[in-house]
PDB file of C-alpha atoms in Angstrom:
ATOM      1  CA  UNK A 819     -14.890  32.197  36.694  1.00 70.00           C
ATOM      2  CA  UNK A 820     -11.705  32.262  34.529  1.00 76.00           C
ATOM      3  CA  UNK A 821     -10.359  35.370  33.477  1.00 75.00           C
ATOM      4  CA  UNK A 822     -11.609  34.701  29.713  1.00 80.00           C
ATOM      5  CA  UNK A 823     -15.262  34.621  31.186  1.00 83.00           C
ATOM      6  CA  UNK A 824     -15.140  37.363  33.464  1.00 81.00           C
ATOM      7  CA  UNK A 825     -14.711  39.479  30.462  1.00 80.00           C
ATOM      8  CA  UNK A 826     -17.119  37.888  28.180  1.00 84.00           C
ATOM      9  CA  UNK A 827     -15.719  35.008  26.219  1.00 89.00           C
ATOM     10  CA  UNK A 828     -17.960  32.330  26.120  1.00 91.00           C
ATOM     11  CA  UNK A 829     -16.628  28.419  26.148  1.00 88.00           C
ATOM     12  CA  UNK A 830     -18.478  25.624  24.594  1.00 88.00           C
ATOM     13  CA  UNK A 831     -20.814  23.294  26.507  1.00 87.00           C
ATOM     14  CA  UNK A 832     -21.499  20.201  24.481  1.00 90.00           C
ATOM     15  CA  UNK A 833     -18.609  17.272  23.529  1.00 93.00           C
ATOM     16  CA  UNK A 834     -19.113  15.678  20.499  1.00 94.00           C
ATOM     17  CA  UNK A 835     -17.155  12.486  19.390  1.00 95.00           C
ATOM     18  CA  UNK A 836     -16.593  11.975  15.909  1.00 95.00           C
ATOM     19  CA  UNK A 837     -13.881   8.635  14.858  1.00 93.00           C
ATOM     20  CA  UNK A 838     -12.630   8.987  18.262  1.00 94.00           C
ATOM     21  CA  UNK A 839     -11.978  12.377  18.395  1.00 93.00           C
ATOM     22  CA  UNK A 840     -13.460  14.752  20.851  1.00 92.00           C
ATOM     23  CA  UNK A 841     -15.085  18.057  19.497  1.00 88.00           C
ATOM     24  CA  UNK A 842     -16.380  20.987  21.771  1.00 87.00           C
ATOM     25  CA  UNK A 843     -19.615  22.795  20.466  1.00 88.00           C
ATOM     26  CA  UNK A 844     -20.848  26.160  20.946  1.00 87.00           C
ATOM     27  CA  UNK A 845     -19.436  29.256  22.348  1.00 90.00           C
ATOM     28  CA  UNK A 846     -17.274  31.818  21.099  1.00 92.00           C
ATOM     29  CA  UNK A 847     -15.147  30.857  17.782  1.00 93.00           C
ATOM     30  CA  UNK A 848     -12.131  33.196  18.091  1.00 94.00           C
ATOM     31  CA  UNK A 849     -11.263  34.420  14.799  1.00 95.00           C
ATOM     32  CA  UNK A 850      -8.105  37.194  15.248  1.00 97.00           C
ATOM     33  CA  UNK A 851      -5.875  38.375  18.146  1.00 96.00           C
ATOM     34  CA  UNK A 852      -4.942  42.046  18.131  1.00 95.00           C
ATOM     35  CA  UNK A 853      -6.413  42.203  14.368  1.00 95.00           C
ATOM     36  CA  UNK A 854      -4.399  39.851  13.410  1.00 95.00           C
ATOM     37  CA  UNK A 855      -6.533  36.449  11.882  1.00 96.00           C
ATOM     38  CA  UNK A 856      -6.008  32.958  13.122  1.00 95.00           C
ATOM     39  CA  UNK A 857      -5.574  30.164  11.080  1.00 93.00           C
ATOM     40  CA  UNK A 858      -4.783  27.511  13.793  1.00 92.00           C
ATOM     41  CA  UNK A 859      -5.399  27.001  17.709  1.00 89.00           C
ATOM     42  CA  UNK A 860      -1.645  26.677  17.400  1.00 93.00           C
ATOM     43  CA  UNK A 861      -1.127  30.205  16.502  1.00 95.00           C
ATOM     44  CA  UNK A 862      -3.363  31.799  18.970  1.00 93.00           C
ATOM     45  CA  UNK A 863      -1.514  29.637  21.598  1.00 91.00           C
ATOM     46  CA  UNK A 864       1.995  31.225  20.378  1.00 93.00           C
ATOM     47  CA  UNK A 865       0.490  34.673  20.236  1.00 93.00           C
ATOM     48  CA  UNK A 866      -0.336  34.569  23.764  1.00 89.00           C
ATOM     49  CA  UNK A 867       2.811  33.364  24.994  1.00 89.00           C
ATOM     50  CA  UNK A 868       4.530  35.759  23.783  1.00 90.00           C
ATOM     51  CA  UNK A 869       2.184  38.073  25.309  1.00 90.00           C
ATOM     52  CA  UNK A 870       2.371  39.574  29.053  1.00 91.00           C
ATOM     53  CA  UNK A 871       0.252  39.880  32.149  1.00 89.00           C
ATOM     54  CA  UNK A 872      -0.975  43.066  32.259  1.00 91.00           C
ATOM     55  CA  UNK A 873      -1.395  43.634  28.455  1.00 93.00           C
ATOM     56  CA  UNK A 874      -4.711  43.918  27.158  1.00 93.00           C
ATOM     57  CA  UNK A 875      -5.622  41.974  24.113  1.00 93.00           C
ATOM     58  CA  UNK A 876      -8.325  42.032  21.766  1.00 94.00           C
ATOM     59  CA  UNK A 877     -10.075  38.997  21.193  1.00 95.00           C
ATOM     60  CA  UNK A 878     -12.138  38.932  17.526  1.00 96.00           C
ATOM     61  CA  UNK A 879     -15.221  36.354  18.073  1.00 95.00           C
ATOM     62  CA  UNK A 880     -17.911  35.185  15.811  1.00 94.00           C
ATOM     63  CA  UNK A 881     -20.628  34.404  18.184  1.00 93.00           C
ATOM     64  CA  UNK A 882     -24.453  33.832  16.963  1.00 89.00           C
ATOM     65  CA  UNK A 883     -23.588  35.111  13.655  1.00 90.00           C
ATOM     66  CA  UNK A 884     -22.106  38.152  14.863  1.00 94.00           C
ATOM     67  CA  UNK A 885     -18.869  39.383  14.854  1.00 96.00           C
ATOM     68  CA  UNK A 886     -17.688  40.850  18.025  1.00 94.00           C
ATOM     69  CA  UNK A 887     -14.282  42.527  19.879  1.00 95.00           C
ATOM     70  CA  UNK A 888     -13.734  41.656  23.340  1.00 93.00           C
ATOM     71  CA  UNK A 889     -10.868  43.092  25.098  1.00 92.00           C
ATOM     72  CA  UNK A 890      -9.371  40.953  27.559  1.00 90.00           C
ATOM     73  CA  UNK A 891      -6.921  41.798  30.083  1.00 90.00           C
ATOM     74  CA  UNK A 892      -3.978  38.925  30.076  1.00 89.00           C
ATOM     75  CA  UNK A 893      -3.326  37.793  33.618  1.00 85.00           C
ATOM     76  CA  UNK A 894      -0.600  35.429  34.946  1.00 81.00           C
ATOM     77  CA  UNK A 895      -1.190  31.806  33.735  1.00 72.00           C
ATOM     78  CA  UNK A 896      -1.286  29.636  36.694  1.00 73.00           C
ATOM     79  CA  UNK A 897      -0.307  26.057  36.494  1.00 68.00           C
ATOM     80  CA  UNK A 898      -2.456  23.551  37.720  1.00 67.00           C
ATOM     81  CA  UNK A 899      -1.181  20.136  38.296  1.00 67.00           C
TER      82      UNK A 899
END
C-alpha cells in the first residue's frame, strides 16, 4: 500500500520486453500534474521534487478510456536502499 494507491492511482501489472527494453502495461497513464500536461516521465519527476509533503496534488489520469482527477496527498519520500 503506497501512498499513490491508497488514494487511487493504479500501477501497471504486466512487463513487456521489446529490443531489450522493459515496458510496464496497464494502469493509470498520468497525463498532467496540477493542470499542468506532461510531456515526459522526466517532467513529472521534477514537478514533484519540487513539491512538499503535505501538499496535495492533483494527479490527471486516463484510465479505461476515461479521464479522471485524483488528488493525492504528497508524503515524505522514504529512501529505500
Amino acid at each position: 500500500g503506497s501512498p499513490a494507491a491508497s488514494a487511487g492511482l493504479r500501477a501497471g501489472s504486466r512487463i513487456v520486453v521489446v529490443m531489450d527494453t522493459p515496458y510496464v502495461l496497464g494502469g493509470d497513464i498520468i497525463t498532467a500534474l496540477n493542470g499542468q500536461e506532461l510531456s515526459s516521465s522526466s517532467q513529472l519527476a521534477h514537478l514533484l521534487l519540487a513539491a512538499r509533503p503535505g501538499q496535495t496534488a492533483r494527479f490527471t489520469v486516463y484510465r479505461s478510456g476515461q479521464k479522471l482527477d485524483i488528488p493525492l496527498r504528497l508524503q515524505e519520500m522514504k529512501m529505500q536502499f
